[in-house]
XYZ file of C-alpha atoms in Angstrom:
601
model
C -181.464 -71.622 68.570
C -178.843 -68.535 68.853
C -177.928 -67.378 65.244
C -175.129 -67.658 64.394
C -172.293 -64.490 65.310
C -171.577 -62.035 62.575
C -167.705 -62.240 60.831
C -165.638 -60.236 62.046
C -164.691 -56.798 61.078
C -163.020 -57.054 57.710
C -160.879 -53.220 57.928
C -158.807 -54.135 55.077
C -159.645 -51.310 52.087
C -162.588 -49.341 51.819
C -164.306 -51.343 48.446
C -163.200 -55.248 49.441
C -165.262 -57.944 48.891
C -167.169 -57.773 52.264
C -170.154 -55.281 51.501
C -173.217 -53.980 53.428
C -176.319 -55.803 52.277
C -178.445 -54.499 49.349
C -181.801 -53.560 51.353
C -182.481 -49.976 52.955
C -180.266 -49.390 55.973
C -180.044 -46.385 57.845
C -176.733 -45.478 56.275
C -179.316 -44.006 53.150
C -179.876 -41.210 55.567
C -176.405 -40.113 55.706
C -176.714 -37.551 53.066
C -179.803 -36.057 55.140
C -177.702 -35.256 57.755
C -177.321 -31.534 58.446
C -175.122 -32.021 61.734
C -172.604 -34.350 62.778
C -174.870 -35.060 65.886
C -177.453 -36.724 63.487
C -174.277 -38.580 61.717
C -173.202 -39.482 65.164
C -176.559 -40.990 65.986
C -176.569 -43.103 62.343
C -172.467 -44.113 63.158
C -174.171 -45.333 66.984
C -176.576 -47.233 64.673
C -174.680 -48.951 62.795
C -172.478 -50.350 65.632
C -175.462 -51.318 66.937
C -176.814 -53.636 64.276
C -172.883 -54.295 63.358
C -173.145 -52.467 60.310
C -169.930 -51.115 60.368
C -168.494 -54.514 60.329
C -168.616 -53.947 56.406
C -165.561 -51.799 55.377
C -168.021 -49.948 52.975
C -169.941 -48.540 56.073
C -166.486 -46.865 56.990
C -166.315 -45.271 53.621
C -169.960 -43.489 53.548
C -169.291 -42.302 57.047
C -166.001 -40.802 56.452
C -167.379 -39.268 53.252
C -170.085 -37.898 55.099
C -167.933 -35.868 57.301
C -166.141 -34.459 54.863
C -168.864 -33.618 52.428
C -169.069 -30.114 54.333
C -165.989 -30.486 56.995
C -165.425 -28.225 59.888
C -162.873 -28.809 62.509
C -165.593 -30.983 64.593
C -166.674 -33.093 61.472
C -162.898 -33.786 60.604
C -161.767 -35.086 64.034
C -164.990 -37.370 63.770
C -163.370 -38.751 60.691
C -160.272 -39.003 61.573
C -161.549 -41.100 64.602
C -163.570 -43.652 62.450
C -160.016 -43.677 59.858
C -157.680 -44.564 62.727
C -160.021 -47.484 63.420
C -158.845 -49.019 60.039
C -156.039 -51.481 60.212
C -154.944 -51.012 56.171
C -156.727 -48.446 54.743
C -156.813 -47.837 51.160
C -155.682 -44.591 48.748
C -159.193 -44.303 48.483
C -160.597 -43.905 51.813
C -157.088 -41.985 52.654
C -158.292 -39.656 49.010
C -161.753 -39.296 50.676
C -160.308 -37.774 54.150
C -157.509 -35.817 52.428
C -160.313 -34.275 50.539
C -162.006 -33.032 53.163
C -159.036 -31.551 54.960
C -157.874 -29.464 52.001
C -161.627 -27.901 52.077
C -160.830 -26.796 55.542
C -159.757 -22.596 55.379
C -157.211 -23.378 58.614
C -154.201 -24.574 59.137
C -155.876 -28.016 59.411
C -155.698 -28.353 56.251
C -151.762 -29.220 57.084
C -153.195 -32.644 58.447
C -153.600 -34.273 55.314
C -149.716 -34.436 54.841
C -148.974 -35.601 58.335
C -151.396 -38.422 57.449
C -149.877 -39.162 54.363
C -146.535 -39.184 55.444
C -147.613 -42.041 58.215
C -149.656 -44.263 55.802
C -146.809 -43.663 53.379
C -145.054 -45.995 56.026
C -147.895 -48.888 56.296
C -147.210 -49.119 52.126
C -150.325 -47.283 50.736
C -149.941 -46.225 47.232
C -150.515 -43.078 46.120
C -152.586 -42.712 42.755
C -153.814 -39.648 40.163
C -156.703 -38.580 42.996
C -154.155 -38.008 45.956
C -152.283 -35.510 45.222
C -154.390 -32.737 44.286
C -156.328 -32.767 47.618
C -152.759 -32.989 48.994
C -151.542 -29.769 47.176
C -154.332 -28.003 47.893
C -153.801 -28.453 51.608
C -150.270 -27.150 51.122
C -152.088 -24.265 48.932
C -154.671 -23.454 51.893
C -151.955 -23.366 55.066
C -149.431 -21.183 52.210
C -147.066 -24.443 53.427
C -144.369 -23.918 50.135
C -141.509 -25.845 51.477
C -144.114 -29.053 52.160
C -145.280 -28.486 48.397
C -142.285 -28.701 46.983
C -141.459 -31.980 48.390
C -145.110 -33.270 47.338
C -143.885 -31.794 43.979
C -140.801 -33.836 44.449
C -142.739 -37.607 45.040
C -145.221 -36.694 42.245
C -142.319 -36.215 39.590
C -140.865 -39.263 40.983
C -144.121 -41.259 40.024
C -144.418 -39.689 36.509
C -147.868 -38.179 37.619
C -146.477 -34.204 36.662
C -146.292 -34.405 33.188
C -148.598 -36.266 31.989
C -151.588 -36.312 34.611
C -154.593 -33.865 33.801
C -155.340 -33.154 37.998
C -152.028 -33.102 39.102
C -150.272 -30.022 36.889
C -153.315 -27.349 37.572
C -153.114 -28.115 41.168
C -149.385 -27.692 41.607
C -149.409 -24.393 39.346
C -152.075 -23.418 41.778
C -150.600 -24.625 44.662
C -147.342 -22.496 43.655
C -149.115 -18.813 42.987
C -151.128 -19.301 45.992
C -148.133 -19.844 48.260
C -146.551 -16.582 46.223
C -144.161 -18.308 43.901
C -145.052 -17.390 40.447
C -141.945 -18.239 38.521
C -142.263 -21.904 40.344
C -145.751 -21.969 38.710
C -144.670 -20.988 35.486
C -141.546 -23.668 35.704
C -144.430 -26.024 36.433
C -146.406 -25.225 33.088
C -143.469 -25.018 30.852
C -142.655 -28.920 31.564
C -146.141 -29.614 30.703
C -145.988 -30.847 27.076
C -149.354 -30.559 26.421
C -151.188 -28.026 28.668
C -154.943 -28.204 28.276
C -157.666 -25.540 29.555
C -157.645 -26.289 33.177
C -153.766 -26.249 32.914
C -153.917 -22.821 31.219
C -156.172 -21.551 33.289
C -154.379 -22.068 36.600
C -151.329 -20.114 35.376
C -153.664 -17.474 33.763
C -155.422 -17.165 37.568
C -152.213 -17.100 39.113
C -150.931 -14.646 37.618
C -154.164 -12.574 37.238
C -153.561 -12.935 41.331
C -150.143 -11.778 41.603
C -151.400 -9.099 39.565
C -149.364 -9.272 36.674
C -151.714 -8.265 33.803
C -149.845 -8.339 31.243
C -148.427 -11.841 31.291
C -152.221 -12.910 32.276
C -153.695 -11.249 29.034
C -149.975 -12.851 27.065
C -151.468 -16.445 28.277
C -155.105 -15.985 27.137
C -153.703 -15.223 23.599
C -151.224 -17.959 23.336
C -153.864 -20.342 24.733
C -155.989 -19.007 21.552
C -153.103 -19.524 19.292
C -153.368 -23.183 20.243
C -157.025 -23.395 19.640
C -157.827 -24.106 23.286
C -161.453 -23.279 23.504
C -161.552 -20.700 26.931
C -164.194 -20.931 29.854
C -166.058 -18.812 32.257
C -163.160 -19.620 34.293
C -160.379 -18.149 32.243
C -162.411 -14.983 31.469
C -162.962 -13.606 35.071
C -159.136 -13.590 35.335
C -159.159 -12.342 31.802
C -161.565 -9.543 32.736
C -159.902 -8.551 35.845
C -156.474 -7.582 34.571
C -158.267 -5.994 31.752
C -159.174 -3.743 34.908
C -156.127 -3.687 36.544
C -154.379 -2.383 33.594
C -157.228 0.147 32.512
C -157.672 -1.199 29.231
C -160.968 -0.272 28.643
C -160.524 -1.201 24.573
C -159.040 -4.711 25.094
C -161.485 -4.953 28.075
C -164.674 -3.939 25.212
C -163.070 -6.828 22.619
C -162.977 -9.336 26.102
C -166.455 -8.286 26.180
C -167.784 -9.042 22.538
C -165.574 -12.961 23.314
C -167.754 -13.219 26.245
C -170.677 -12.227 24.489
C -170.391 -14.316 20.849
C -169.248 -17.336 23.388
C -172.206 -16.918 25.698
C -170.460 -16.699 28.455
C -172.603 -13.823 29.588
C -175.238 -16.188 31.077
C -172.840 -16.971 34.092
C -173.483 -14.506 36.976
C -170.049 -13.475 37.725
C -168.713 -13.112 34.657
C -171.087 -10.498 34.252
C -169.912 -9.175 37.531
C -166.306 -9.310 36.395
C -167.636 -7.075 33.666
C -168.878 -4.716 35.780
C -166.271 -3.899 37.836
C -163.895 -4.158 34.679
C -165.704 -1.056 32.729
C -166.046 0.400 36.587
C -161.910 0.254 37.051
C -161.572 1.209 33.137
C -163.188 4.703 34.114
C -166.482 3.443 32.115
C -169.527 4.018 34.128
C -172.255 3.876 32.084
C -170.870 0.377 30.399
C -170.651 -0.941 33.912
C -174.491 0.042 34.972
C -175.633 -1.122 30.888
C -174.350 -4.682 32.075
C -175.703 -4.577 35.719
C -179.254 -3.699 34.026
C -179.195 -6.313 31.008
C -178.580 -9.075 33.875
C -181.766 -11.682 33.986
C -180.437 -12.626 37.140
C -178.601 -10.396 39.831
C -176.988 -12.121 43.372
C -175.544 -10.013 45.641
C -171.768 -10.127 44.458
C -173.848 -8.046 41.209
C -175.062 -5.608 43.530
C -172.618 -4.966 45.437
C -170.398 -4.559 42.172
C -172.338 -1.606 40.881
C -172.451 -0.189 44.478
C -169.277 -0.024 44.391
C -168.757 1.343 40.670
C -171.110 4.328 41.404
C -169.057 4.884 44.957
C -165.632 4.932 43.158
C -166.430 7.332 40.725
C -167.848 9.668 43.284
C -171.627 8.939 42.881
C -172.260 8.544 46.680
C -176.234 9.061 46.105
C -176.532 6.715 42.831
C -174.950 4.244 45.431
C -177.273 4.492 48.093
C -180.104 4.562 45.520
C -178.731 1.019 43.902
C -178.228 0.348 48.107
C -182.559 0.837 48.245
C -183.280 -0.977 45.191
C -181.443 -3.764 45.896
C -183.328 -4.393 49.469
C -186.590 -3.784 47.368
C -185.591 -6.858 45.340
C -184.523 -8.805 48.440
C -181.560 -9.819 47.892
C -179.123 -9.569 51.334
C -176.386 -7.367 50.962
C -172.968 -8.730 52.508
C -169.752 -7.112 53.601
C -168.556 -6.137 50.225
C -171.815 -4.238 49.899
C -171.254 -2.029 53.253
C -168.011 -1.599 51.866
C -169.071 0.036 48.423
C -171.715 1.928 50.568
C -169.579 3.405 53.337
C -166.622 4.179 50.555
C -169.570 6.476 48.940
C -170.175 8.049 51.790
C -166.462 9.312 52.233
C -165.735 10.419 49.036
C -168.619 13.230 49.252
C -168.434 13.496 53.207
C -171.796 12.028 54.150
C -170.434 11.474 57.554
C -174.082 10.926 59.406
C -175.350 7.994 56.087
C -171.526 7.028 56.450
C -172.630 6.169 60.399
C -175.584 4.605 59.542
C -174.788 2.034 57.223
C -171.609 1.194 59.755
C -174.377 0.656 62.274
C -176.859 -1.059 60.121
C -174.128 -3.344 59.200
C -173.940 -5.100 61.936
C -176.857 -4.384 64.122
C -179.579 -5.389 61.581
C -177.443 -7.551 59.057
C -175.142 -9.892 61.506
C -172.031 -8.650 59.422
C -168.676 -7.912 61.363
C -167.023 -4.783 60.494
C -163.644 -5.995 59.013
C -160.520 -3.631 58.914
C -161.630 -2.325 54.711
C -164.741 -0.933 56.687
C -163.312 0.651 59.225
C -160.430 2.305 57.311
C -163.726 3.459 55.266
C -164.978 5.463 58.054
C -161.409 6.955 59.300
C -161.448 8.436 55.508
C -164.803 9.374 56.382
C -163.913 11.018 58.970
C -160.449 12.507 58.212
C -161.618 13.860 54.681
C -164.399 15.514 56.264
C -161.639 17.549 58.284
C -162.508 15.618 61.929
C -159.037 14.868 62.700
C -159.204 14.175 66.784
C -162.617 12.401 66.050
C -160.807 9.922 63.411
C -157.244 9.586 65.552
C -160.380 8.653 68.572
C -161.724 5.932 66.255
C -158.977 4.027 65.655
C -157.435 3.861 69.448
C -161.187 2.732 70.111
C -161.511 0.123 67.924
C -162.177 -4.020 69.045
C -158.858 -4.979 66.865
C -155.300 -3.934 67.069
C -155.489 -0.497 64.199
C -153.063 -1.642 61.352
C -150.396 0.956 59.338
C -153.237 0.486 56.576
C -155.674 2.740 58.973
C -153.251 5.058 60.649
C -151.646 6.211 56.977
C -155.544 6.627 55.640
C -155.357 9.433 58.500
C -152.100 10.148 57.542
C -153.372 11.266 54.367
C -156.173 13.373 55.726
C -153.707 14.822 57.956
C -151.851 15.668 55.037
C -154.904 17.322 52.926
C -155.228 19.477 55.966
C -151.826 20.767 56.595
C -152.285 19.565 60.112
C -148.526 18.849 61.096
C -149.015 17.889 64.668
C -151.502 15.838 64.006
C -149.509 14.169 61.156
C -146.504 13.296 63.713
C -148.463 11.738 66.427
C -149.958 9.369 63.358
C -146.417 8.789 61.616
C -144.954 7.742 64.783
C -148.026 5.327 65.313
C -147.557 3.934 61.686
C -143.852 3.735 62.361
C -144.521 1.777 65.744
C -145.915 -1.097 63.474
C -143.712 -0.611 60.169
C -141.097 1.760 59.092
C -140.126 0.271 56.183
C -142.819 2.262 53.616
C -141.367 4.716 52.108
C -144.881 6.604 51.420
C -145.233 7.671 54.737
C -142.161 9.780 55.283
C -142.910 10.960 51.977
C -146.343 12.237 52.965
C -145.280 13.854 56.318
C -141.706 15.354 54.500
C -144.525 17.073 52.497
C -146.398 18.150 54.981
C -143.427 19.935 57.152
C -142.050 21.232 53.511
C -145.340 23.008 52.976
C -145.422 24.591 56.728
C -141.303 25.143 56.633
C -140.276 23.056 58.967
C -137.480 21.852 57.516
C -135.755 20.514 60.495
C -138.499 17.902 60.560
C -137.975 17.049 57.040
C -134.213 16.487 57.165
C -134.540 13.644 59.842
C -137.463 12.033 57.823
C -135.153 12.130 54.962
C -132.389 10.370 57.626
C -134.652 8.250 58.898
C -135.618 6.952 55.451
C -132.292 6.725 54.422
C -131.178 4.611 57.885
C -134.275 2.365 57.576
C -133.929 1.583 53.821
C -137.319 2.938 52.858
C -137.955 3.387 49.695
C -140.367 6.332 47.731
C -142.638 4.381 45.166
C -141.781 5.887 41.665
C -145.213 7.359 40.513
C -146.708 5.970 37.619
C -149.291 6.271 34.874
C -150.853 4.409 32.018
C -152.832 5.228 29.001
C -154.019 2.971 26.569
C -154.261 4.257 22.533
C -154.906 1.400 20.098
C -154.551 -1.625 22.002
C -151.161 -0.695 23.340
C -150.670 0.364 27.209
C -147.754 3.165 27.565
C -146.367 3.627 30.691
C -144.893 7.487 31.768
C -142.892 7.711 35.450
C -142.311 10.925 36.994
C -138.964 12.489 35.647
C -138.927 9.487 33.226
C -136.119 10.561 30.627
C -134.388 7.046 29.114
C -136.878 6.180 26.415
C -136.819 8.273 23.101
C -140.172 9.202 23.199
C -140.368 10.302 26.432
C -138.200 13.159 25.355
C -140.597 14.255 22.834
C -143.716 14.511 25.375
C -141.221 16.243 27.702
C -140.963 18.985 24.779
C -144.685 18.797 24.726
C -145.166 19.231 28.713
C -143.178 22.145 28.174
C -145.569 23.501 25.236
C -148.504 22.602 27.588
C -147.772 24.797 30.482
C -146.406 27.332 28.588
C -150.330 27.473 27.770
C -151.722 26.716 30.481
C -149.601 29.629 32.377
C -151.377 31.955 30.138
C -154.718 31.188 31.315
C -153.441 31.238 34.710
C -152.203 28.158 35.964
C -149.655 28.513 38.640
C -147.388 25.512 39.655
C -147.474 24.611 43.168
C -143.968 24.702 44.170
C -144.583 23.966 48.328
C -145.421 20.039 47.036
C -141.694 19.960 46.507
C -140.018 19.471 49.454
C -136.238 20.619 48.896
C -135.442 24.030 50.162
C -131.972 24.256 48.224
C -133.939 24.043 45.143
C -134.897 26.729 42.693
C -138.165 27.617 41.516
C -137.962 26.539 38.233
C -136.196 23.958 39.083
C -139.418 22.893 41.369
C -141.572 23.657 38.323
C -139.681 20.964 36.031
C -140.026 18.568 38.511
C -143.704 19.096 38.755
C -144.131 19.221 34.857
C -142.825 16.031 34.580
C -144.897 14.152 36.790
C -145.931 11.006 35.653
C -149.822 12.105 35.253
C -148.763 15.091 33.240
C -146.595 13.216 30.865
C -149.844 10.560 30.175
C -152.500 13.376 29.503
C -150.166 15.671 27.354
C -149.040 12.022 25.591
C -152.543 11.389 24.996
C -153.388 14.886 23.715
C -151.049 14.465 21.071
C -151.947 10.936 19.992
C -155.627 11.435 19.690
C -158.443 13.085 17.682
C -159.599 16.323 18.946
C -162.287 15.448 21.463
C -161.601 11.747 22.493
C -161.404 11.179 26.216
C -158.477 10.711 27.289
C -158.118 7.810 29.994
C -155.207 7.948 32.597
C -154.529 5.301 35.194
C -151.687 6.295 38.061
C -150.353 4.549 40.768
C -149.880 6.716 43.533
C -152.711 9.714 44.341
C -153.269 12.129 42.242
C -151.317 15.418 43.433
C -152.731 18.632 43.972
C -150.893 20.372 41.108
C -151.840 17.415 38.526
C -155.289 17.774 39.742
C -155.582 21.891 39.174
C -153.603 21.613 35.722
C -155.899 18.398 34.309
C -159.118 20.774 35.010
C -157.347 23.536 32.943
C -156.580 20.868 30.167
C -159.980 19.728 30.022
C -161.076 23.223 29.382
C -158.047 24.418 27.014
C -158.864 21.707 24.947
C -162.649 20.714 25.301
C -161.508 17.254 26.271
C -162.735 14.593 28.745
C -160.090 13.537 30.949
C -160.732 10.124 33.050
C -157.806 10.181 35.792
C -157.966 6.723 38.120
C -155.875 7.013 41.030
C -155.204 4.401 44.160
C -158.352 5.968 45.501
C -160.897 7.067 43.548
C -161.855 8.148 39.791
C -161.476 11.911 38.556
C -163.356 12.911 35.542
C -162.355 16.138 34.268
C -164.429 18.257 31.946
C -165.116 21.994 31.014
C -162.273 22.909 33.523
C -164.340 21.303 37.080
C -163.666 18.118 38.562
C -166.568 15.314 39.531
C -165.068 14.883 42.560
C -165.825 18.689 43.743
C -162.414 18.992 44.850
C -163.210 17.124 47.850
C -160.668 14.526 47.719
């Protein structure tokens, strides 16, 4: 006798009555599977033996697809989720889940699909909107979170749900809105951690230290306990700002909390005292590690190729393949950016070749605007302007204006035009770059040329980047801009720039007039406007506020100009001080009148 035909498919929800039987089925190998061909060949199975009659079959395939989705895996699951008559918020959680892991604008499906099972009367619950948001987050699709935002206020899940808030606040600074993030967490009533620290990472990545480091303190005032979590963002403005003090107390709160057994926040730490202009805390950390991945290596690769310690690099570069662990692109990086900042033009070439002909790693555009500083430091103009036309990619501003620069350092004018008009072929709107080439034409007096960059600037609504510098004295970061005259006390350190270099003119320091580019000007006139860069004003700040023989530690904005660079070696003679100068480029340390960087910058 036949037996009797199975009941038909019961595609109602995902956890209904109708279940798959107790005993081992082939649907326990699901997790096993490392490709969706073997999950295809289990999902043939079980429509072979009419497993996925049972709505639960559905479920584990789905959330085997999306365990580790790709694009393949995803329209797999999508397949098997159209086959379902009334699904449920959870399978619909499950598959929105997996879409907002996808780095593509596929991550976009998840609200298409919500908006249609919206229609067939699904119900939305505490789980569904953070995959959702994080979609939105992914594909940097604001307007679409802010209607999410919208239905989830609607439903009362904002205020007082502990999944929705972090992901909205995230969801908001990811798609570049702060101030909609911080709106967010100032209608929470009761932010906890993970609420805290998605405005704390938020703002750590719009980097805006200061409000970052104002979060982690009033999120101490409230006796929220911190995690690993809140101190990399913690640690990283400490390095954006320079604050190598607050960044030491950071340290002992990582330390007394433990949080130093967590691999990256001991990387965090080494690239903060690296950015704070604090080598030898940076390598202390690296070496007190138990346990060292390759973010860690490539961290201290990178500190010793920063502050101009090209063959400390490559000897952390050997070390690190003696331990076997696999460098990856970040490591290159740090490697080829030693290489250029002490012209080791044929390593420089190796490790771009190594790269990717023994490592599998794709030269990204950091890497190769490494080797056109290589190349245009090093004084090899036509060879670096040959580079970038030969490249695989389409060259970005980014990599002409790094030639720029070198074009600059070596007076080369024609040069300099043939790159400005590349740069302004793909963006005219930086004011830096007619800057730099005004410069350059001021210095060989062709002022012609610097008239109609000045009209050009004007016309195009560029705008020159004020120069700025930092220096932090007892917790406090003070903030000098070039020509700055409004606040009370910058007054005073004007009177002391003028002491300075009344000084420093006696030992022989003379002001390099040809970096300012305005032929109706006088000469002293040029002087006063080179006294008062915003460099100058930080050391001869710190020089008053400090012991004799503390370091003084300077963080700028812009590159360090040629004049502030010959004066700060004078200074550190003068006055038998260490001066630590951290420009957009590289680090400077300054002592007993020479430079660490050789002058070859």
């Amino acid at each position: 006798m036949a037996a009797p035909p199975l009941p038909p498919p019961q595609f109602f929800h995902s956890t209904g009555a109708a279940t798959a039987p107790d005993s081992p089925t082939p649907l326990s190998l699901l997790p096993q599977c490392s490709s969706l061909r073997e999950l295809k060949q289990v999902h043939a199975f079980a429509i072979k033996t009419h497993l996925l009659d049972y709505p639960s079959t559905i479920t584990r395939l789905i959330g085997s697809c999306t365990a580790r989705p790709n694009a393949a895996s995803m329209a797999h699951a999508r397949k098997l989720f159209d086959q379902v008559s009334h699904p449920d918020t959870i399978l619909f959680n499950i598959l929105s889940r997996g879409y907002s892991r996808l780095n593509s604008g596929l991550s976009l499906e998840a609200v298409s699909l919500f908006v249609r099972v919206l229609a067939i009367g699904l119900t939305p619950d505490d789980y569904t909107f953070p995959s959702l948001l994080k979609a939105c987050a992914v594909s940097k699709a604001l307007q679409e979170g802010k209607q999410l935002h919208c239905f989830a206020l609607k439903l009362g899940l904002v205020d007082h749900n502990i999944f929705v808030s972090p992901t909205l606040i995230n969801m908001y600074t990811e798609c570049g809105d702060v101030n909609g993030a911080r709106r967010v967490f100032n209608s929470v009533k009761s932010p906890c951690v993970v609420t805290y620290n998605s405005m704390i990472t938020g703002y750590a990545r719009a980097s805006r230290p200061n409000e970052t480091l104002s979060m982690f303190r009033e999120m101490q005032a409230r006796d929220l306990v911190p995690n690993d979590v809140t101190m990399l963002s913690v640690l990283s403005s400490c390095a954006l700002l320079g604050s190598l003090d607050l960044g030491k107390w950071v340290h002992e709160h990582v330390k007394k909390n433990e949080f130093d057994r967590f691999v990256k926040v001991n990387t965090a730490l080494i690239d903060m005292y690296a950015k704070c202009g604090s080598l030898e805390d940076a390598v202390s950390v690296f070496r007190e590690m138990e346990l060292r991945d390759t973010q860690a290596w490539s961290a201290i690769i990178m500190a010793h190729g920063t502050h101009g310690r090209s063959f400390e690099a490559i000897s952390m570069y050997e070390e690190m393949k003696r331990a076997r662990v696999p460098p990856d692109e970040i490591t290159f990086l740090g490697l080829l950016y030693a290489c250029s900042q002490t012209g080791l033009i044929e390593e420089g070439y190796k490790f771009f070749r190594r790269m990717s002909e023994e490592c599998g790693i794709n030269p990204g555009i950091k890497h190769y605007g490494c080797m056109v500083d290589l190349l245009g430091r090093a004084g090899r103009l036509e060879e670096a302007y040959n580079f970038i036309n030969e490249l695989p990619i389409k060259p970005t501003p980014i990599l002409w204006r790094t030639l720029l620069s070198a074009c600059s350092s070596h007076d080369n004018v024609q040069m300099g035009k043939q790159v400005v008009e590349q740069i302004f072929k793909l963006d005219d709107s930086h004011g830096g770059d007619y800057v730099i080439f005004s410069n350059m034409c001021s210095r060989a007096g062709h002022w012609e040329e610097v008239d109609r960059m000045r009209k050009l600037m004007g016309d195009r609504g560029a705008v020159k980047v004020p120069g700025c510098s930092s220096i932090e004295l007892h917790n406090v970061v003070h903030e000098f801009f070039s020509g700055d005259g409004v606040r009370s006390i910058s007054m005073a350190i004007h009177r002391s720039a003028d002491e300075l270099f009344k000084e420093l003119k006696l030992v022989g320091y003379v002001p390099d007039t040809s970096l300012v580019n305005h032929a109706d000007m006088e000469e002293e006139e040029k002087e006063i406007t080179l006294r008062y860069h915003s460099e100058k004003l930080a050391i001869a700040f710190g020089l008053l506020n400090t012991p004799p023989g503390t370091t003084i530690r300077v963080v700028k904005n812009l590159r360090v100009c040629r004049d502030c660079h010959s004066a700060a070696k004078l200074i550190s003679s003068m006055f038998s001080r260490r001066i630590i100068l951290r420009d957009v480029q590289r680090f400077h340390h300054f002592e007993d009148g020479k430079c660490s960087c050789g002058d070859y910058w």
